[in-house]
PDB file of N, CA and C in Angstrom:
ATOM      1  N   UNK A   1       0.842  -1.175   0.000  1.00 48.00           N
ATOM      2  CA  UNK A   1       0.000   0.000   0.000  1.00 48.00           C
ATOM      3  C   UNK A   1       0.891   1.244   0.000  1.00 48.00           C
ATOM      4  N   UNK A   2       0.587   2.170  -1.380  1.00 52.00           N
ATOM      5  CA  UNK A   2       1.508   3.391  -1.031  1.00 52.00           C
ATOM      6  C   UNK A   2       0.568   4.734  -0.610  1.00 52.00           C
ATOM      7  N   UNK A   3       1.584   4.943   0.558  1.00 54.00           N
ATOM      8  CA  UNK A   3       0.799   5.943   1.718  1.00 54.00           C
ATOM      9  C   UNK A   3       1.421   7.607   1.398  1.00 54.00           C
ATOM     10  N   UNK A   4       2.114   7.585   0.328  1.00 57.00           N
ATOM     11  CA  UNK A   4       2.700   9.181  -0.880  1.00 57.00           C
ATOM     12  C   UNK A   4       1.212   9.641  -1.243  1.00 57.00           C
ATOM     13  N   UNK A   5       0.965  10.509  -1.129  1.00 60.00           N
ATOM     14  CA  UNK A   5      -0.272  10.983  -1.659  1.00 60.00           C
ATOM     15  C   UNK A   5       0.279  12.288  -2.443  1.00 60.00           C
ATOM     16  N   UNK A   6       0.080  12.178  -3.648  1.00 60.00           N
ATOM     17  CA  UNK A   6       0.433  13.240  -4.485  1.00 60.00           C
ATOM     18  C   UNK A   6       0.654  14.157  -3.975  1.00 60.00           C
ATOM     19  N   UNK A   7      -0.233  14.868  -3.487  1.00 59.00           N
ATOM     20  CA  UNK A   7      -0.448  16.762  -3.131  1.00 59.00           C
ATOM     21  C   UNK A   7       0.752  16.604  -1.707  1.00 59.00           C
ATOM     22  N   UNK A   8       0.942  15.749  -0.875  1.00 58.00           N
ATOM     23  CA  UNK A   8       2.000  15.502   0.257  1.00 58.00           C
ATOM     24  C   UNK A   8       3.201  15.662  -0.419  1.00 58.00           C
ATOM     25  N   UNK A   9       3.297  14.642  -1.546  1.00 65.00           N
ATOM     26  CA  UNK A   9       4.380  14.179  -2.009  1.00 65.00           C
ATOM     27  C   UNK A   9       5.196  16.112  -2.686  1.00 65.00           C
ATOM     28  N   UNK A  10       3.964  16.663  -3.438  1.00 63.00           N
ATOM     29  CA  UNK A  10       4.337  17.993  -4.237  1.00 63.00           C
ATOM     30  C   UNK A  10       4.442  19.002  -2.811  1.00 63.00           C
ATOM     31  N   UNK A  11       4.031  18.987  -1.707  1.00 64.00           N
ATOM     32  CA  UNK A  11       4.234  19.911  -0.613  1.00 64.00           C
ATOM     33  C   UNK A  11       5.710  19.665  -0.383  1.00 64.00           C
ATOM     34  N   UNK A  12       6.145  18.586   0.163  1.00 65.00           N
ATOM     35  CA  UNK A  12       7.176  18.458   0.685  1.00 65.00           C
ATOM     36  C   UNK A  12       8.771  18.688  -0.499  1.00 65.00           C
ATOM     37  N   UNK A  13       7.995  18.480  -1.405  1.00 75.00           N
ATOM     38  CA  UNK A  13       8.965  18.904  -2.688  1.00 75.00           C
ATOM     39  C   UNK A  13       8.952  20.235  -2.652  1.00 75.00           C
ATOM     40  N   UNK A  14       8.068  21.274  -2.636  1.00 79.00           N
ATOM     41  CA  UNK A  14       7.905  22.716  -2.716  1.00 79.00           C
ATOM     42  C   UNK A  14       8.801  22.761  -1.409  1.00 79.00           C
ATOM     43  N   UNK A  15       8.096  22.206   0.104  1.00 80.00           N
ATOM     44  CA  UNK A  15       9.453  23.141   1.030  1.00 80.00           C
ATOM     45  C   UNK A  15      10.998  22.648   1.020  1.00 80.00           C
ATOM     46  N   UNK A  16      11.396  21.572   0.159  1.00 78.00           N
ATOM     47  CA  UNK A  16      13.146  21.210  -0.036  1.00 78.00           C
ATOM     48  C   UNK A  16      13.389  22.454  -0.807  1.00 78.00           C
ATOM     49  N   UNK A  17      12.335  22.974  -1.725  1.00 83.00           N
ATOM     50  CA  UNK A  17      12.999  23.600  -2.912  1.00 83.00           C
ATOM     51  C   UNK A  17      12.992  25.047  -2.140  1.00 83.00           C
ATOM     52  N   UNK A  18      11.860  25.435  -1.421  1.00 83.00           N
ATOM     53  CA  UNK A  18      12.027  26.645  -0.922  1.00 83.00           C
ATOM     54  C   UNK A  18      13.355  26.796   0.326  1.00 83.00           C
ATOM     55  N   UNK A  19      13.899  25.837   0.990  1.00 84.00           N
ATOM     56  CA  UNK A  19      14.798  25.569   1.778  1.00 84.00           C
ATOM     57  C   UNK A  19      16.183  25.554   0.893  1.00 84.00           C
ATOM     58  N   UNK A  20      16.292  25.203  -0.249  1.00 87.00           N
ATOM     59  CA  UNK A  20      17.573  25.209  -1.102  1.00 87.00           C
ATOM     60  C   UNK A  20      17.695  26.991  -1.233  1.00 87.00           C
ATOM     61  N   UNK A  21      16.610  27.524  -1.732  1.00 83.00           N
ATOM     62  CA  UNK A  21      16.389  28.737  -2.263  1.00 83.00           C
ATOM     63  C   UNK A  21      16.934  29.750  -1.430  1.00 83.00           C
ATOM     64  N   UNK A  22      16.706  29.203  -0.104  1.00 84.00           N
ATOM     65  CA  UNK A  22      16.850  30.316   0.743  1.00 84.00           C
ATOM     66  C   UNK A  22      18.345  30.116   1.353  1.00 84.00           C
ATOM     67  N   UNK A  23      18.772  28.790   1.396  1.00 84.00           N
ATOM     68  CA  UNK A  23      20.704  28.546   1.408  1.00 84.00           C
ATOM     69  C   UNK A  23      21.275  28.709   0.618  1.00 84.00           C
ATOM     70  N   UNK A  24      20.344  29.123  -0.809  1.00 83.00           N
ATOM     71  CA  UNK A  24      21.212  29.639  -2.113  1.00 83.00           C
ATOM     72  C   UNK A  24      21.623  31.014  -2.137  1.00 83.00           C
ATOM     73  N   UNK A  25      20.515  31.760  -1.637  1.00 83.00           N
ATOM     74  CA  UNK A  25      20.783  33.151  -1.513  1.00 83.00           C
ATOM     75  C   UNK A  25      21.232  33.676  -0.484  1.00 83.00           C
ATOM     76  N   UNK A  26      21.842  32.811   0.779  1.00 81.00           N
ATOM     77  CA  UNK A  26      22.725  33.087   1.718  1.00 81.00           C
ATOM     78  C   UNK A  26      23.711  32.718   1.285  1.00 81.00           C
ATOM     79  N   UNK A  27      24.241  31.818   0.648  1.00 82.00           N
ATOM     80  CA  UNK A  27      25.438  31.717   0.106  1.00 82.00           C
ATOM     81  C   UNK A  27      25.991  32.824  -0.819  1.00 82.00           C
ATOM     82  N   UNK A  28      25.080  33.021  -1.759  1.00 80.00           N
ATOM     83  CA  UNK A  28      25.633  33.873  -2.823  1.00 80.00           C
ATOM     84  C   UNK A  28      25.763  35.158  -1.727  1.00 80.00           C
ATOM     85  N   UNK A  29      24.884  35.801  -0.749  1.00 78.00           N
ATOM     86  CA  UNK A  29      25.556  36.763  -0.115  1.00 78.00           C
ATOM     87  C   UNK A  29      26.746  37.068   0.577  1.00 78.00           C
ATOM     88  N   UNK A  30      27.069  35.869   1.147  1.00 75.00           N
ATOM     89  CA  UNK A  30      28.198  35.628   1.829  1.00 75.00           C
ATOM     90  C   UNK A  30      29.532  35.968   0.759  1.00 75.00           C
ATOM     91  N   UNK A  31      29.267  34.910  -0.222  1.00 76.00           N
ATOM     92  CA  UNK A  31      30.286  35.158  -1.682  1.00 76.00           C
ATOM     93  C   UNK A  31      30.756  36.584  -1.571  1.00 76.00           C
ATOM     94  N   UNK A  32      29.475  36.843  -2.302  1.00 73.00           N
ATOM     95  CA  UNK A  32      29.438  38.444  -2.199  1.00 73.00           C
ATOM     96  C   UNK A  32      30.504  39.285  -1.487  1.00 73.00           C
ATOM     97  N   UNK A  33      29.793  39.295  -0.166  1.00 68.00           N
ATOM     98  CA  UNK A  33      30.485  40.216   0.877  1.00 68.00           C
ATOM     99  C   UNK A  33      32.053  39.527   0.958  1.00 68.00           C
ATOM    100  N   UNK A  34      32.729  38.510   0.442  1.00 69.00           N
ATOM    101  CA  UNK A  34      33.611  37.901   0.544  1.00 69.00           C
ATOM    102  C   UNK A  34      34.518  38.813  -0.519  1.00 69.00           C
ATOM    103  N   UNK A  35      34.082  38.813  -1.955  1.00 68.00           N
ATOM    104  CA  UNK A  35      34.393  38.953  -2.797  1.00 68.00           C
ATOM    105  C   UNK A  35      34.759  40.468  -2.417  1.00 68.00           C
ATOM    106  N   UNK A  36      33.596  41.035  -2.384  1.00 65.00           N
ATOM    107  CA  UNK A  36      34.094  42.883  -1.923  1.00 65.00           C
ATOM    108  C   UNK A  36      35.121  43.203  -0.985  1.00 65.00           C
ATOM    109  N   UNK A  37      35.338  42.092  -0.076  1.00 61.00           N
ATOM    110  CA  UNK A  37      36.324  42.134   0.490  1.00 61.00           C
ATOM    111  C   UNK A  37      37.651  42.104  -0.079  1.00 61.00           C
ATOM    112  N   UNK A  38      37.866  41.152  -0.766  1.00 59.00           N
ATOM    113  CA  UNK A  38      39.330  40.600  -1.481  1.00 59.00           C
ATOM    114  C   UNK A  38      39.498  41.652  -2.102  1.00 59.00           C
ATOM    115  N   UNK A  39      37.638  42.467  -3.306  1.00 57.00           N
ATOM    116  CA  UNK A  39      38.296  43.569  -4.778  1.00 57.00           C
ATOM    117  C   UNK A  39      38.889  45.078  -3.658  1.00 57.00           C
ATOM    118  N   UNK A  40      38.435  45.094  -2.532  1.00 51.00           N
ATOM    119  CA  UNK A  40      38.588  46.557  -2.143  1.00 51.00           C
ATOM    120  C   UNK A  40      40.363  46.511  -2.175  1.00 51.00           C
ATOM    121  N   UNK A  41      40.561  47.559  -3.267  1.00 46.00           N
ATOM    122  CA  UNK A  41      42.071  47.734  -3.049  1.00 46.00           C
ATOM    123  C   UNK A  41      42.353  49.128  -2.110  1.00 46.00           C
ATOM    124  N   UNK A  42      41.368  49.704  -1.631  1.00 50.00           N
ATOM    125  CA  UNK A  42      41.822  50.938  -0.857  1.00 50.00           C
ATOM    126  C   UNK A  42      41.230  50.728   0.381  1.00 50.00           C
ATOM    127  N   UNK A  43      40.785  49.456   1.022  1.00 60.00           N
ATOM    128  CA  UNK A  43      40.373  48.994   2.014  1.00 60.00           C
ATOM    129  C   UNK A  43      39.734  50.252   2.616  1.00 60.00           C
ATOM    130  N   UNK A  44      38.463  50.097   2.096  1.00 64.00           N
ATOM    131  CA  UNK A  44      37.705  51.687   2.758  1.00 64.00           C
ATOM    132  C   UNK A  44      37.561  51.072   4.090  1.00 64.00           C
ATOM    133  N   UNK A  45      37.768  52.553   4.569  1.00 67.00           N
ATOM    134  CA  UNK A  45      37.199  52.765   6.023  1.00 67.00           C
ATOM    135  C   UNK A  45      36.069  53.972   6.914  1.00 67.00           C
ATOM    136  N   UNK A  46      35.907  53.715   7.917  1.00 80.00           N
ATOM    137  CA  UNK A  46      34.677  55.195   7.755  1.00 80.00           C
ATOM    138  C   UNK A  46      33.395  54.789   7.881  1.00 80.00           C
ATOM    139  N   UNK A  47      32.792  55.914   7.061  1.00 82.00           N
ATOM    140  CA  UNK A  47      31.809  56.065   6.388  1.00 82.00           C
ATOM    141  C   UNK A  47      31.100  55.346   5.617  1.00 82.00           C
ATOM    142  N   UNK A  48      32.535  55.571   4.438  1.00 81.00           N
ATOM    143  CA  UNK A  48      32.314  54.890   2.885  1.00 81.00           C
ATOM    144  C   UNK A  48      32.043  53.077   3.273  1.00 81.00           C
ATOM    145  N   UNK A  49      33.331  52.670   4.505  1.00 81.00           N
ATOM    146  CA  UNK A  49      32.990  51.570   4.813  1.00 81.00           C
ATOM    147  C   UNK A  49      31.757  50.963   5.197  1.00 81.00           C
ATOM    148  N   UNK A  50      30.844  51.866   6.083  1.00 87.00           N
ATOM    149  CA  UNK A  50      29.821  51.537   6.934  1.00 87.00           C
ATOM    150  C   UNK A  50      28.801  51.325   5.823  1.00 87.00           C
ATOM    151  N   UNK A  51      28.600  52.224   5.016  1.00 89.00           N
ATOM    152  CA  UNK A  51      27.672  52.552   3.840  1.00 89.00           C
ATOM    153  C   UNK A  51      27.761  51.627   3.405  1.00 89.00           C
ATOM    154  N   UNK A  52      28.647  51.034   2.784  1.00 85.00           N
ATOM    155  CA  UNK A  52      28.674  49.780   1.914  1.00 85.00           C
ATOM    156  C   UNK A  52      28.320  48.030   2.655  1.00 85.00           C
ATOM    157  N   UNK A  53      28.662  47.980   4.095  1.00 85.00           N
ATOM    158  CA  UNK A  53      28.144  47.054   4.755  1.00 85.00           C
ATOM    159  C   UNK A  53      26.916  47.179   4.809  1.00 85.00           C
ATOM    160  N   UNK A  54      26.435  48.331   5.174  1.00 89.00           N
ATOM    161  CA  UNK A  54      25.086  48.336   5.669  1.00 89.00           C
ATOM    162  C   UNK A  54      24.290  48.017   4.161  1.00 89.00           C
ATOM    163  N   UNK A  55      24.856  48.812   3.169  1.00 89.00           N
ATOM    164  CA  UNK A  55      23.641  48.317   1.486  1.00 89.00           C
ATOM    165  C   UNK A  55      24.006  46.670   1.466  1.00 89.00           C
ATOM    166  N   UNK A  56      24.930  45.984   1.756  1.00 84.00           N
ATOM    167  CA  UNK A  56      25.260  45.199   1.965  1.00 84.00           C
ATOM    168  C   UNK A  56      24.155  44.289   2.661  1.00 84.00           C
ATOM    169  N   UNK A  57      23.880  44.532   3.849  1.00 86.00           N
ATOM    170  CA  UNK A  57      22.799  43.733   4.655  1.00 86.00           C
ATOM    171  C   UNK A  57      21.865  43.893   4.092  1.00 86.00           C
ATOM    172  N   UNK A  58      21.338  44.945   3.650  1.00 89.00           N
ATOM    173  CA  UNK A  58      20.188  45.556   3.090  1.00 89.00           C
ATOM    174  C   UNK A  58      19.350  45.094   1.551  1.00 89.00           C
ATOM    175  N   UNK A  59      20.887  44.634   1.030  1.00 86.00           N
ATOM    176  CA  UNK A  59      20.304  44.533  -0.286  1.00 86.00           C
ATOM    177  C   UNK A  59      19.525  43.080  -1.172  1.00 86.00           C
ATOM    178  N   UNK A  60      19.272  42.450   0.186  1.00 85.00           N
ATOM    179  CA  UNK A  60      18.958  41.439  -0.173  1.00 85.00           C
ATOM    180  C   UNK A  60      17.199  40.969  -0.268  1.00 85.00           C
ATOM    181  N   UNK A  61      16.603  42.503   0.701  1.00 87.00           N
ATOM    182  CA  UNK A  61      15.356  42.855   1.220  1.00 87.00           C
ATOM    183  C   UNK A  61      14.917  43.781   0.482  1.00 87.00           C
ATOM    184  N   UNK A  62      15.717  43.916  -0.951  1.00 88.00           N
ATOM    185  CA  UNK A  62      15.210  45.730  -1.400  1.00 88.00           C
ATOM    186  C   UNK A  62      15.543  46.678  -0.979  1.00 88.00           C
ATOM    187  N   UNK A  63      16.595  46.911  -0.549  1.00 90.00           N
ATOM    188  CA  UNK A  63      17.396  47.989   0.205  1.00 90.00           C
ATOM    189  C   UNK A  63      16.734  48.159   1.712  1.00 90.00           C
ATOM    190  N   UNK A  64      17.812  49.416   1.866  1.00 91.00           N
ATOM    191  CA  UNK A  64      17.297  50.104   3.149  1.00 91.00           C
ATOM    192  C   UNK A  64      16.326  50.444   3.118  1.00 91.00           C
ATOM    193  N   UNK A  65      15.546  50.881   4.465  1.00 93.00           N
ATOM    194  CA  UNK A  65      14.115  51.335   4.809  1.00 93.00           C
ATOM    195  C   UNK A  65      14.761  52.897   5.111  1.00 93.00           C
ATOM    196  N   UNK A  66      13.937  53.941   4.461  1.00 94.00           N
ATOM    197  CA  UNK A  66      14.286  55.517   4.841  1.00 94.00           C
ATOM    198  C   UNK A  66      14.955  55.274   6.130  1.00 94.00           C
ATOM    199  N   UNK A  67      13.827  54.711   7.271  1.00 95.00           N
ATOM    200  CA  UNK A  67      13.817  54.808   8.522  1.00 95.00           C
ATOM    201  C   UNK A  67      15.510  54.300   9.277  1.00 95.00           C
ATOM    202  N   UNK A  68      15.540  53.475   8.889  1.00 95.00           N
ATOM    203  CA  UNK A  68      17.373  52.627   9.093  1.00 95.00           C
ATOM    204  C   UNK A  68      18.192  53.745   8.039  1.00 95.00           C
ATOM    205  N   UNK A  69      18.000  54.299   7.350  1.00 95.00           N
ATOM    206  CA  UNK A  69      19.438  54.858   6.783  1.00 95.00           C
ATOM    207  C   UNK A  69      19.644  56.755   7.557  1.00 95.00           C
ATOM    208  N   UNK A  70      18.157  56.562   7.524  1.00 96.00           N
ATOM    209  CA  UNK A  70      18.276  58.270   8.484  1.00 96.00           C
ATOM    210  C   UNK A  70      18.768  57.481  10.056  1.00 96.00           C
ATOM    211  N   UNK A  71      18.222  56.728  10.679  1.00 95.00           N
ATOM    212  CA  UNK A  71      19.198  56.375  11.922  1.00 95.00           C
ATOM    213  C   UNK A  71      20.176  56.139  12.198  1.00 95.00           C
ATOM    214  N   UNK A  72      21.218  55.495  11.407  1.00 94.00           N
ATOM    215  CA  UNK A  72      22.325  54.904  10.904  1.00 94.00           C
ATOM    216  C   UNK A  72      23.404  56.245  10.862  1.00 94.00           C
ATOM    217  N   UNK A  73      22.865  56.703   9.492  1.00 95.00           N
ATOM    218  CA  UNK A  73      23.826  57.953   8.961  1.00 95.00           C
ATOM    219  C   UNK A  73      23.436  59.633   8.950  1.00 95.00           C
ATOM    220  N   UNK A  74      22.036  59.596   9.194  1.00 95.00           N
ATOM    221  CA  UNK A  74      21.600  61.109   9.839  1.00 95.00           C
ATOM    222  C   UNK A  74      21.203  61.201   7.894  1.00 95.00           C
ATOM    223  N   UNK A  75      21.025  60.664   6.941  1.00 95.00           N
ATOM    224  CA  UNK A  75      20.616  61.747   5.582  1.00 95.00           C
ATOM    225  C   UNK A  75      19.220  60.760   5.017  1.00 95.00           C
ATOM    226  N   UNK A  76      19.316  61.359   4.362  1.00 95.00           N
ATOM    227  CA  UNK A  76      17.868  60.636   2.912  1.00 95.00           C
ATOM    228  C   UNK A  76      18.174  59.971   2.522  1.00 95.00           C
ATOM    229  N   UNK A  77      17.238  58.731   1.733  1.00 93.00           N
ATOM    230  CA  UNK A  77      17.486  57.850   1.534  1.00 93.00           C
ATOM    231  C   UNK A  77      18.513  58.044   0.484  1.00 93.00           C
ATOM    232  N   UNK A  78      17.677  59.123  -0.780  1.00 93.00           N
ATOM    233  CA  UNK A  78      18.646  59.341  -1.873  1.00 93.00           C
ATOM    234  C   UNK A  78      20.499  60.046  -1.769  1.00 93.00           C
ATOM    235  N   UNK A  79      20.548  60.971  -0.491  1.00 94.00           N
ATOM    236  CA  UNK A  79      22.059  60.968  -0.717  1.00 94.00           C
ATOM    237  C   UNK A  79      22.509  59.408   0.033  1.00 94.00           C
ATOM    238  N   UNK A  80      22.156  58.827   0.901  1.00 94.00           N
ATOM    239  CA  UNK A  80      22.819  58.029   1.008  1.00 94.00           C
ATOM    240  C   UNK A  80      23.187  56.619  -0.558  1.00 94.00           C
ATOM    241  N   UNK A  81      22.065  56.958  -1.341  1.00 94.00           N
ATOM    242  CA  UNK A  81      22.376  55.993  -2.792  1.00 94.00           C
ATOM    243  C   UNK A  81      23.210  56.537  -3.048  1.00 94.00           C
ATOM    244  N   UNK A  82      23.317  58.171  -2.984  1.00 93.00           N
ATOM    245  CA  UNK A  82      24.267  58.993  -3.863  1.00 93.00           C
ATOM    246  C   UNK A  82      25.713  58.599  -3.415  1.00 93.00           C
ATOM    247  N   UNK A  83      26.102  58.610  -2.151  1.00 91.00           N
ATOM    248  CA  UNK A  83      27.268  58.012  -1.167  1.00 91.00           C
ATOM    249  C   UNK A  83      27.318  56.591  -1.833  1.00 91.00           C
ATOM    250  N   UNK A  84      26.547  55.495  -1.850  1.00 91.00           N
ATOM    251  CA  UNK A  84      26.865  53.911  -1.877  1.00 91.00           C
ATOM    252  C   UNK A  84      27.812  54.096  -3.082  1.00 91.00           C
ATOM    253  N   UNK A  85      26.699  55.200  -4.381  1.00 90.00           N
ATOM    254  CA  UNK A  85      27.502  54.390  -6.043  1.00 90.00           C
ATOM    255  C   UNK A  85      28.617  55.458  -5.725  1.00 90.00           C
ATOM    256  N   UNK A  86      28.777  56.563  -5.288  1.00 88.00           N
ATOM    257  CA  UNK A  86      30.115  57.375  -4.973  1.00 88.00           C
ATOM    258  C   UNK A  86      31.664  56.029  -4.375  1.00 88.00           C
ATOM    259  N   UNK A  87      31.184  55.400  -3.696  1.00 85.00           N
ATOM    260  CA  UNK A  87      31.521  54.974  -2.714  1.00 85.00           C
ATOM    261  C   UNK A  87      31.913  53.736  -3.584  1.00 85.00           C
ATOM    262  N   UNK A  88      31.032  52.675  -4.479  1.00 84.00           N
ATOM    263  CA  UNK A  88      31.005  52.086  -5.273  1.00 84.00           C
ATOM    264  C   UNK A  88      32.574  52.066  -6.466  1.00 84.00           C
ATOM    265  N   UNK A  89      32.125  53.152  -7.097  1.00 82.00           N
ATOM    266  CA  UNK A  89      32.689  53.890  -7.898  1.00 82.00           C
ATOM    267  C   UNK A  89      34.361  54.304  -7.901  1.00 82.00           C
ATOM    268  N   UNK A  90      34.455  54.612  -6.735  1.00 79.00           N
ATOM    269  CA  UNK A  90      36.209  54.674  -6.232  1.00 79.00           C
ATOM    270  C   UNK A  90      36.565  53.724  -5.907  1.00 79.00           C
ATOM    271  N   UNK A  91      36.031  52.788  -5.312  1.00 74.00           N
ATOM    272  CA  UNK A  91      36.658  51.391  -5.172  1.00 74.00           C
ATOM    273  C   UNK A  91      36.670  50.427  -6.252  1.00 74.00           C
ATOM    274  N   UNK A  92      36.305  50.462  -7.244  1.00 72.00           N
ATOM    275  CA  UNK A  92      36.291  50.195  -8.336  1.00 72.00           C
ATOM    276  C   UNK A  92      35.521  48.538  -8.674  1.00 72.00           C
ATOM    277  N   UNK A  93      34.353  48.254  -7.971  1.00 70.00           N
ATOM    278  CA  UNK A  93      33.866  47.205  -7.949  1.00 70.00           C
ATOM    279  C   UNK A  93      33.261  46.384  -9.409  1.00 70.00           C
ATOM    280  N   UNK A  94      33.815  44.991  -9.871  1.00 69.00           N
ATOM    281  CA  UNK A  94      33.489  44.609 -10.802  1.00 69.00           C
ATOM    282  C   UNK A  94      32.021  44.883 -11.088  1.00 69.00           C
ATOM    283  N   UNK A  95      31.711  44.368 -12.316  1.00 75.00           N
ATOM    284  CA  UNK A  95      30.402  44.541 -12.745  1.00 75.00           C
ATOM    285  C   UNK A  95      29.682  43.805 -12.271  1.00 75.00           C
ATOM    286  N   UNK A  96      29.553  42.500 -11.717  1.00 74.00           N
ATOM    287  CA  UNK A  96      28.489  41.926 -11.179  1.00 74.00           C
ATOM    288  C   UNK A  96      27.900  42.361 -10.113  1.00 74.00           C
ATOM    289  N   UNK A  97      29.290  42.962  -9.391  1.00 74.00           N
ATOM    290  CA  UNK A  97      28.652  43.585  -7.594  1.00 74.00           C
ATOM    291  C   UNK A  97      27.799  44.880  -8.267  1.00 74.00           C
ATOM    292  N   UNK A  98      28.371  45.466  -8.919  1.00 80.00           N
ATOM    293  CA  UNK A  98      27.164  46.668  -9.279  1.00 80.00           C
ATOM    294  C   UNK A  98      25.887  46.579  -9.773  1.00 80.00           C
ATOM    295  N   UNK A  99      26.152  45.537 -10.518  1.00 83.00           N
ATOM    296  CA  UNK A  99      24.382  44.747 -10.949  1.00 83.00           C
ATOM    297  C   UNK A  99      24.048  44.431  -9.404  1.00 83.00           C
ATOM    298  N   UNK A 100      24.650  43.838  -8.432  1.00 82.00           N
ATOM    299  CA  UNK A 100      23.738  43.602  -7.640  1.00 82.00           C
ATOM    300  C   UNK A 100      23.097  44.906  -7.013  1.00 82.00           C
ATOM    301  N   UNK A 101      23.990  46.312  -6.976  1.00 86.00           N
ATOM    302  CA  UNK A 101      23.486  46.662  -5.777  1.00 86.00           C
ATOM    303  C   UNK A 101      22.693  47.622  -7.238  1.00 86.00           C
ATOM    304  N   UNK A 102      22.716  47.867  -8.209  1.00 88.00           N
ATOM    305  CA  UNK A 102      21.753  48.761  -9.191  1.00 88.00           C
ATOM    306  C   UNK A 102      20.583  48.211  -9.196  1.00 88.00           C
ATOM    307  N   UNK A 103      20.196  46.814  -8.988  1.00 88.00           N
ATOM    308  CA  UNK A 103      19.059  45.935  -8.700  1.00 88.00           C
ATOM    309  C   UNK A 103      18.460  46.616  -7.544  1.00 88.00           C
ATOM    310  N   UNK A 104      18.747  47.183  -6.811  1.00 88.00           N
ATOM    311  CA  UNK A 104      18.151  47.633  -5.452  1.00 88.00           C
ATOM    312  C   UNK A 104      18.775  49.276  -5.034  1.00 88.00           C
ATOM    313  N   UNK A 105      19.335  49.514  -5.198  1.00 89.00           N
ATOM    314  CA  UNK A 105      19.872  50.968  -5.088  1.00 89.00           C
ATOM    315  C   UNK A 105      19.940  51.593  -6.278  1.00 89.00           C
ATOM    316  N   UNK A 106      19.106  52.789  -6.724  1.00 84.00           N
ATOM    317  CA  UNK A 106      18.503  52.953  -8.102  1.00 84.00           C
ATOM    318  C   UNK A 106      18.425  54.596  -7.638  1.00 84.00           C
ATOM    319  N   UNK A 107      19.775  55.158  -8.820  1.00 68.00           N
ATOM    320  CA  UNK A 107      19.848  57.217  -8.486  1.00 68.00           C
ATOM    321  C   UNK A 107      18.735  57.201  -9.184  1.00 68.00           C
ATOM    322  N   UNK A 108      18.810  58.722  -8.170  1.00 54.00           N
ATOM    323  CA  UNK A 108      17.137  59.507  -9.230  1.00 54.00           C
ATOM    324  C   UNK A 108      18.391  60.632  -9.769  1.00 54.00           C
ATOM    325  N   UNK A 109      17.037  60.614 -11.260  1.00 45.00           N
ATOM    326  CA  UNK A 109      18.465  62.044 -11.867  1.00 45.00           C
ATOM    327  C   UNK A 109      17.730  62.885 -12.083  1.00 45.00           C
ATOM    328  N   UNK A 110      16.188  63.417 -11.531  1.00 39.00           N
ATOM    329  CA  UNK A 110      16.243  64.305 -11.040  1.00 39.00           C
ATOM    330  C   UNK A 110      15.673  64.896  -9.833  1.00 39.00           C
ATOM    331  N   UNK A 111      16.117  65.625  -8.796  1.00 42.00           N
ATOM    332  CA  UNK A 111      15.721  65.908  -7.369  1.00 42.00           C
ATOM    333  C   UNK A 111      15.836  67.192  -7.097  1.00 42.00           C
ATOM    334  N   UNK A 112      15.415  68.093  -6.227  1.00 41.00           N
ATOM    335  CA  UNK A 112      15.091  69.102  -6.213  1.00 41.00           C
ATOM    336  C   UNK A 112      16.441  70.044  -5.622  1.00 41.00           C
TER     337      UNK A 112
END
């Protein structure tokens, strides 16, 4: 007698796959933050450093919340984007890390 009942059998398949999904995209973050580590050749510190950890944590949720980046660093959401790709930009981060964080940290070009 088999006691698999389809719709069991497709549940428990959906939560392995949602459980891979979610150790996939902790891994690739980890990578990540690994990788930014090794490319920084001017080993920021600071600011520029904090900024970039924090889009870092952040960017995996859709960025920062206004509320966390005005507590954090005292500005708007938008200069602080303006700081990340500043910040980005001198350290000279390959193209994939910038796809990641342009996926979620997105300048406005124009503001008042």
């Amino acid at each position: 007698m088999n006691t698999d009942h389809p719709l069991h059998t497709a549940a428990v398949q959906t939560s392995h796959r949602a459980a891979i999904d979610g150790q996939l995209r902790s891994y690739q973050r980890r990578k990540l933050r690994e990788r930014l580590a090794r490319q920084n050749p001017h080993r920021l510190t600071g600011e520029a450093a904090e900024i970039l950890r924090f889009a870092l944590i952040w960017a995996p949720y859709g960025g920062a919340p206004a509320e966390e980046v005005f507590q954090k660093f005292g500005m708007a959401p938008h200069r602080f984007v303006d700081k990340l790709w500043q910040t980005v930009e001198e350290a000279g981060y390959d193209v994939r890390i910038t796809r990641e964080f342009a996926a979620v940290y997105t300048t406005v070009s124009s503001r008042p």
